[in-house]
Amino acid sequence: MLDHLRRIVVEGPVGSGKSALAQRLAQYLHAGELPDGARHNPFLERFYREPQRYALPMQLACLNQRATQLAQWHAALLASQRMVTNFLYARDRLYASLTLEEDELALYDALVARMQLPAQRVDLVIMLQATPSLLRERIARRGLAGEANIDEHYLQRLTEAYGELFHRYDDAPVLIVDTARFNPVDNDGDFRTLLSRIENMRGRKAFLNLAAP
């Protein structure tokens, strides 16, 4: 199943379940997994406590991680290895624009241009959606200390920015999945439904929403 898909990205805001789904997909497809490494960012927890103070070092540390990860992604594909990841490089600019001041964002953009990172070639993006309140509930439930200070206002801005990004994104087909009543990580039936929807997907954009009439 899904033999035509060699490069799969699972995306979504913090709390959407993208990391767990990427891991399950990688295991099911016998693919390599490339985590985004966010939890290894030394500034992330401090950013959640003091966003204005630590936004720039947090974003620069993430950019440094991406340089390594994109090189690994490219090397794996050259070796014909199937890959699944939980980050789309295009989303990094989204986070930068939400968190950085104007002069900091200009510096960030200049560094990105100078680094000339390799393109992230992708066959499919699975975009996980959830409301800000549901994201907040999930974040609270998993109880990671560094995420305790994430507020719903930030999640509102984040979900809106994700919506805008994938409204215009056209570099790969996108399956947008509403996770309000759909849990492909813990529910085997939902996981099979997801696989079937991917297998039968046609066109550049598709939706999976079990709550829809």
mmCIF file of C-alpha atoms in Angstrom:
data_model
loop_
_atom_site.group_PDB
_atom_site.id
_atom_site.type_symbol
_atom_site.label_atom_id
_atom_site.label_comp_id
_atom_site.label_asym_id
_atom_site.label_seq_id
_atom_site.Cartn_x
_atom_site.Cartn_y
_atom_site.Cartn_z
ATOM 1 C CA MET A 1 0.000 0.000 0.000
ATOM 2 C CA LEU A 2 1.112 3.565 -0.790
ATOM 3 C CA ASP A 3 4.099 2.271 -2.753
ATOM 4 C CA HIS A 4 4.026 5.398 -4.921
ATOM 5 C CA LEU A 5 4.720 7.624 -1.909
ATOM 6 C CA ARG A 6 8.396 7.699 -0.943
ATOM 7 C CA ARG A 7 8.567 11.039 0.886
ATOM 8 C CA ILE A 8 5.773 11.742 3.370
ATOM 9 C CA VAL A 9 5.438 14.706 5.728
ATOM 10 C CA VAL A 10 2.995 14.861 8.654
ATOM 11 C CA GLU A 11 2.354 18.437 9.755
ATOM 12 C CA GLY A 12 0.215 20.421 12.161
ATOM 13 C CA PRO A 13 0.417 22.792 15.122
ATOM 14 C CA VAL A 14 1.876 21.752 18.456
ATOM 15 C CA GLY A 15 -0.544 19.289 20.053
ATOM 16 C CA SER A 16 -1.988 18.042 16.762
ATOM 17 C CA GLY A 17 -0.343 14.616 17.050
ATOM 18 C CA LYS A 18 1.994 14.926 14.081
ATOM 19 C CA SER A 19 5.016 13.340 15.768
ATOM 20 C CA ALA A 20 3.119 10.256 16.931
ATOM 21 C CA LEU A 21 1.427 9.790 13.556
ATOM 22 C CA ALA A 22 4.707 10.187 11.677
ATOM 23 C CA GLN A 23 6.212 7.502 13.908
ATOM 24 C CA ARG A 24 3.293 5.115 13.325
ATOM 25 C CA LEU A 25 3.367 5.678 9.562
ATOM 26 C CA ALA A 26 7.113 5.098 9.423
ATOM 27 C CA GLN A 27 6.748 1.822 11.308
ATOM 28 C CA TYR A 28 3.842 0.666 9.140
ATOM 29 C CA LEU A 29 5.594 1.543 5.879
ATOM 30 C CA HIS A 30 9.002 0.234 7.027
ATOM 31 C CA ALA A 31 10.357 3.694 6.265
ATOM 32 C CA GLY A 32 13.059 5.806 7.803
ATOM 33 C CA GLU A 33 11.853 8.438 10.267
ATOM 34 C CA LEU A 34 13.338 11.918 10.565
ATOM 35 C CA PRO A 35 11.938 13.738 13.647
ATOM 36 C CA ASP A 36 11.958 17.530 13.635
ATOM 37 C CA GLY A 37 14.088 17.602 16.793
ATOM 38 C CA ALA A 38 12.079 20.399 18.398
ATOM 39 C CA ARG A 39 12.435 18.904 21.872
ATOM 40 C CA HIS A 40 16.212 19.028 21.485
ATOM 41 C CA ASN A 41 16.164 22.762 20.795
ATOM 42 C CA PRO A 42 17.966 24.209 23.861
ATOM 43 C CA PHE A 43 15.952 27.440 23.711
ATOM 44 C CA LEU A 44 12.432 26.061 23.230
ATOM 45 C CA GLU A 45 11.442 25.733 26.882
ATOM 46 C CA ARG A 46 12.866 29.175 27.628
ATOM 47 C CA PHE A 47 10.966 30.576 24.622
ATOM 48 C CA TYR A 48 7.659 29.328 26.018
ATOM 49 C CA ARG A 49 8.452 31.066 29.326
ATOM 50 C CA GLU A 50 9.793 34.330 27.822
ATOM 51 C CA PRO A 51 8.810 34.530 24.140
ATOM 52 C CA GLN A 52 10.205 37.972 23.351
ATOM 53 C CA ARG A 53 13.574 37.271 24.919
ATOM 54 C CA TYR A 54 14.206 33.839 23.411
ATOM 55 C CA ALA A 55 12.351 33.889 20.080
ATOM 56 C CA LEU A 56 15.427 34.711 17.997
ATOM 57 C CA PRO A 57 17.868 32.169 19.508
ATOM 58 C CA MET A 58 15.106 29.552 19.398
ATOM 59 C CA GLN A 59 14.498 30.164 15.676
ATOM 60 C CA LEU A 60 18.211 30.241 14.860
ATOM 61 C CA ALA A 61 18.768 26.959 16.704
ATOM 62 C CA CYS A 62 15.901 25.481 14.707
ATOM 63 C CA LEU A 63 17.418 26.766 11.469
ATOM 64 C CA ASN A 64 20.727 25.149 12.382
ATOM 65 C CA GLN A 65 18.909 21.849 13.003
ATOM 66 C CA ARG A 66 17.149 22.136 9.647
ATOM 67 C CA ALA A 67 20.439 22.423 7.775
ATOM 68 C CA THR A 68 21.461 19.019 9.145
ATOM 69 C CA GLN A 69 18.020 17.457 8.728
ATOM 70 C CA LEU A 70 17.528 18.579 5.126
ATOM 71 C CA ALA A 71 20.944 17.171 4.249
ATOM 72 C CA GLN A 72 19.903 13.859 5.868
ATOM 73 C CA TRP A 73 16.579 13.920 3.996
ATOM 74 C CA HIS A 74 18.323 14.526 0.685
ATOM 75 C CA ALA A 75 20.920 11.796 1.327
ATOM 76 C CA ALA A 76 18.236 9.249 2.240
ATOM 77 C CA LEU A 77 16.337 9.939 -0.956
ATOM 78 C CA LEU A 78 19.489 9.615 -3.047
ATOM 79 C CA ALA A 79 19.904 6.198 -1.434
ATOM 80 C CA SER A 80 16.292 5.326 -2.428
ATOM 81 C CA GLN A 81 15.237 5.089 1.222
ATOM 82 C CA ARG A 82 11.591 5.710 1.970
ATOM 83 C CA MET A 83 11.190 8.528 4.505
ATOM 84 C CA VAL A 84 8.571 9.974 6.854
ATOM 85 C CA THR A 85 9.044 13.164 8.855
ATOM 86 C CA ASN A 86 7.001 15.486 11.057
ATOM 87 C CA PHE A 87 8.282 18.755 9.633
ATOM 88 C CA LEU A 88 7.790 20.643 6.411
ATOM 89 C CA TYR A 89 10.607 23.125 5.983
ATOM 90 C CA ALA A 90 8.135 25.672 4.574
ATOM 91 C CA ARG A 91 6.523 25.941 8.016
ATOM 92 C CA ASP A 92 9.679 27.319 9.651
ATOM 93 C CA ARG A 93 9.108 30.757 8.084
ATOM 94 C CA LEU A 94 5.585 30.615 9.533
ATOM 95 C CA TYR A 95 6.923 30.230 13.077
ATOM 96 C CA ALA A 96 9.550 32.901 12.489
ATOM 97 C CA SER A 97 6.958 35.406 11.294
ATOM 98 C CA LEU A 98 4.775 34.716 14.349
ATOM 99 C CA THR A 99 7.521 35.020 16.945
ATOM 100 C CA LEU A 100 10.179 37.461 15.714
ATOM 101 C CA GLU A 101 10.293 41.244 15.693
ATOM 102 C CA GLU A 102 10.639 42.932 12.306
ATOM 103 C CA ASP A 103 14.416 43.432 12.499
ATOM 104 C CA GLU A 104 14.917 39.896 13.839
ATOM 105 C CA LEU A 105 12.847 38.474 10.995
ATOM 106 C CA ALA A 106 14.957 40.396 8.484
ATOM 107 C CA LEU A 107 18.101 38.851 10.004
ATOM 108 C CA TYR A 108 16.516 35.391 9.929
ATOM 109 C CA ASP A 109 15.541 35.777 6.260
ATOM 110 C CA ALA A 110 19.037 36.974 5.361
ATOM 111 C CA LEU A 111 20.601 33.934 7.025
ATOM 112 C CA VAL A 112 18.183 31.579 5.251
ATOM 113 C CA ALA A 113 19.069 33.145 1.907
ATOM 114 C CA ARG A 114 22.794 32.870 2.610
ATOM 115 C CA MET A 115 22.589 29.225 3.730
ATOM 116 C CA GLN A 116 20.905 28.068 0.493
ATOM 117 C CA LEU A 117 19.502 24.920 2.082
ATOM 118 C CA PRO A 118 18.533 22.054 -0.255
ATOM 119 C CA ALA A 119 14.906 21.807 -1.299
ATOM 120 C CA GLN A 120 12.747 19.356 0.633
ATOM 121 C CA ARG A 121 11.202 17.201 -2.088
ATOM 122 C CA VAL A 122 7.904 15.730 -0.869
ATOM 123 C CA ASP A 123 5.307 13.330 -2.325
ATOM 124 C CA LEU A 124 2.534 13.964 0.226
ATOM 125 C CA VAL A 125 1.805 16.251 3.159
ATOM 126 C CA ILE A 126 -0.708 15.103 5.782
ATOM 127 C CA MET A 127 -1.889 18.229 7.578
ATOM 128 C CA LEU A 128 -3.543 17.597 10.974
ATOM 129 C CA GLN A 129 -6.122 20.152 12.093
ATOM 130 C CA ALA A 130 -7.561 20.851 15.542
ATOM 131 C CA THR A 131 -9.134 23.841 17.264
ATOM 132 C CA PRO A 132 -6.966 25.928 19.619
ATOM 133 C CA SER A 133 -8.969 24.722 22.629
ATOM 134 C CA LEU A 134 -8.499 21.079 21.633
ATOM 135 C CA LEU A 135 -4.780 21.626 21.069
ATOM 136 C CA ARG A 136 -4.540 23.178 24.531
ATOM 137 C CA GLU A 137 -6.326 20.194 26.091
ATOM 138 C CA ARG A 138 -3.946 17.753 24.412
ATOM 139 C CA ILE A 139 -0.892 19.762 25.432
ATOM 140 C CA ALA A 140 -2.100 19.833 29.044
ATOM 141 C CA ARG A 141 -2.842 16.097 28.962
ATOM 142 C CA ARG A 142 0.641 15.096 27.868
ATOM 143 C CA GLY A 143 2.102 17.272 30.604
ATOM 144 C CA LEU A 144 5.464 18.299 29.160
ATOM 145 C CA ALA A 145 7.003 20.899 31.461
ATOM 146 C CA GLY A 146 8.272 23.086 28.641
ATOM 147 C CA GLU A 147 4.792 23.399 27.120
ATOM 148 C CA ALA A 148 2.956 24.471 30.270
ATOM 149 C CA ASN A 149 3.173 28.145 29.300
ATOM 150 C CA ILE A 150 1.652 27.796 25.812
ATOM 151 C CA ASP A 151 -1.540 29.841 25.850
ATOM 152 C CA GLU A 152 -4.636 29.601 23.672
ATOM 153 C CA HIS A 153 -4.021 32.992 22.045
ATOM 154 C CA TYR A 154 -0.709 31.732 20.638
ATOM 155 C CA LEU A 155 -2.434 28.544 19.457
ATOM 156 C CA GLN A 156 -5.139 30.619 17.765
ATOM 157 C CA ARG A 157 -2.548 32.581 15.815
ATOM 158 C CA LEU A 158 -0.700 29.376 15.005
ATOM 159 C CA THR A 159 -3.745 27.542 13.634
ATOM 160 C CA GLU A 160 -4.677 30.558 11.510
ATOM 161 C CA ALA A 161 -1.145 30.746 10.124
ATOM 162 C CA TYR A 162 -1.168 27.025 9.297
ATOM 163 C CA GLY A 163 -4.478 27.485 7.498
ATOM 164 C CA GLU A 164 -3.047 30.304 5.404
ATOM 165 C CA LEU A 165 0.127 28.331 4.633
ATOM 166 C CA PHE A 166 -1.683 25.269 3.328
ATOM 167 C CA HIS A 167 -4.284 27.323 1.490
ATOM 168 C CA ARG A 168 -1.524 28.513 -0.843
ATOM 169 C CA TYR A 169 0.940 25.597 -0.584
ATOM 170 C CA ASP A 170 1.185 23.728 -3.887
ATOM 171 C CA ASP A 171 4.596 22.043 -3.911
ATOM 172 C CA ALA A 172 3.072 18.639 -3.097
ATOM 173 C CA PRO A 173 -0.381 17.079 -2.650
ATOM 174 C CA VAL A 174 -1.932 17.865 0.746
ATOM 175 C CA LEU A 175 -4.431 15.766 2.709
ATOM 176 C CA ILE A 176 -6.045 17.921 5.403
ATOM 177 C CA VAL A 177 -7.296 15.808 8.318
ATOM 178 C CA ASP A 178 -9.686 17.073 10.997
ATOM 179 C CA THR A 179 -8.617 15.317 14.200
ATOM 180 C CA ALA A 180 -11.516 16.458 16.407
ATOM 181 C CA ARG A 181 -13.135 13.001 16.241
ATOM 182 C CA PHE A 182 -10.384 11.123 14.468
ATOM 183 C CA ASN A 183 -7.375 9.493 16.109
ATOM 184 C CA PRO A 184 -5.233 7.517 13.646
ATOM 185 C CA VAL A 185 -2.469 7.146 16.240
ATOM 186 C CA ASP A 186 -4.398 5.192 18.882
ATOM 187 C CA ASN A 187 -7.388 3.898 16.899
ATOM 188 C CA ASP A 188 -6.593 1.133 14.408
ATOM 189 C CA GLY A 189 -9.833 1.700 12.498
ATOM 190 C CA ASP A 190 -9.043 5.384 12.063
ATOM 191 C CA PHE A 191 -5.534 4.499 10.934
ATOM 192 C CA ARG A 192 -6.938 2.163 8.272
ATOM 193 C CA THR A 193 -9.353 4.899 7.184
ATOM 194 C CA LEU A 194 -6.441 7.292 6.802
ATOM 195 C CA LEU A 195 -4.462 4.801 4.717
ATOM 196 C CA SER A 196 -7.462 4.174 2.467
ATOM 197 C CA ARG A 197 -8.066 7.909 1.999
ATOM 198 C CA ILE A 198 -4.424 8.428 1.045
ATOM 199 C CA GLU A 199 -4.488 5.476 -1.367
ATOM 200 C CA ASN A 200 -7.579 6.849 -3.126
ATOM 201 C CA MET A 201 -6.528 10.491 -3.087
ATOM 202 C CA ARG A 202 -6.685 12.344 -6.390
ATOM 203 C CA GLY A 203 -5.642 15.916 -7.099
ATOM 204 C CA ARG A 204 -3.530 18.350 -5.105
ATOM 205 C CA LYS A 205 -5.856 18.913 -2.117
ATOM 206 C CA ALA A 206 -8.131 16.519 -0.276
ATOM 207 C CA PHE A 207 -9.937 16.471 3.072
ATOM 208 C CA LEU A 208 -10.739 13.863 5.697
ATOM 209 C CA ASN A 209 -13.376 15.015 8.157
ATOM 210 C CA LEU A 210 -15.459 12.402 9.949
ATOM 211 C CA ALA A 211 -17.502 15.148 11.629
ATOM 212 C CA ALA A 212 -18.755 16.435 8.269
ATOM 213 C CA PRO A 213 -22.335 15.508 7.296
#
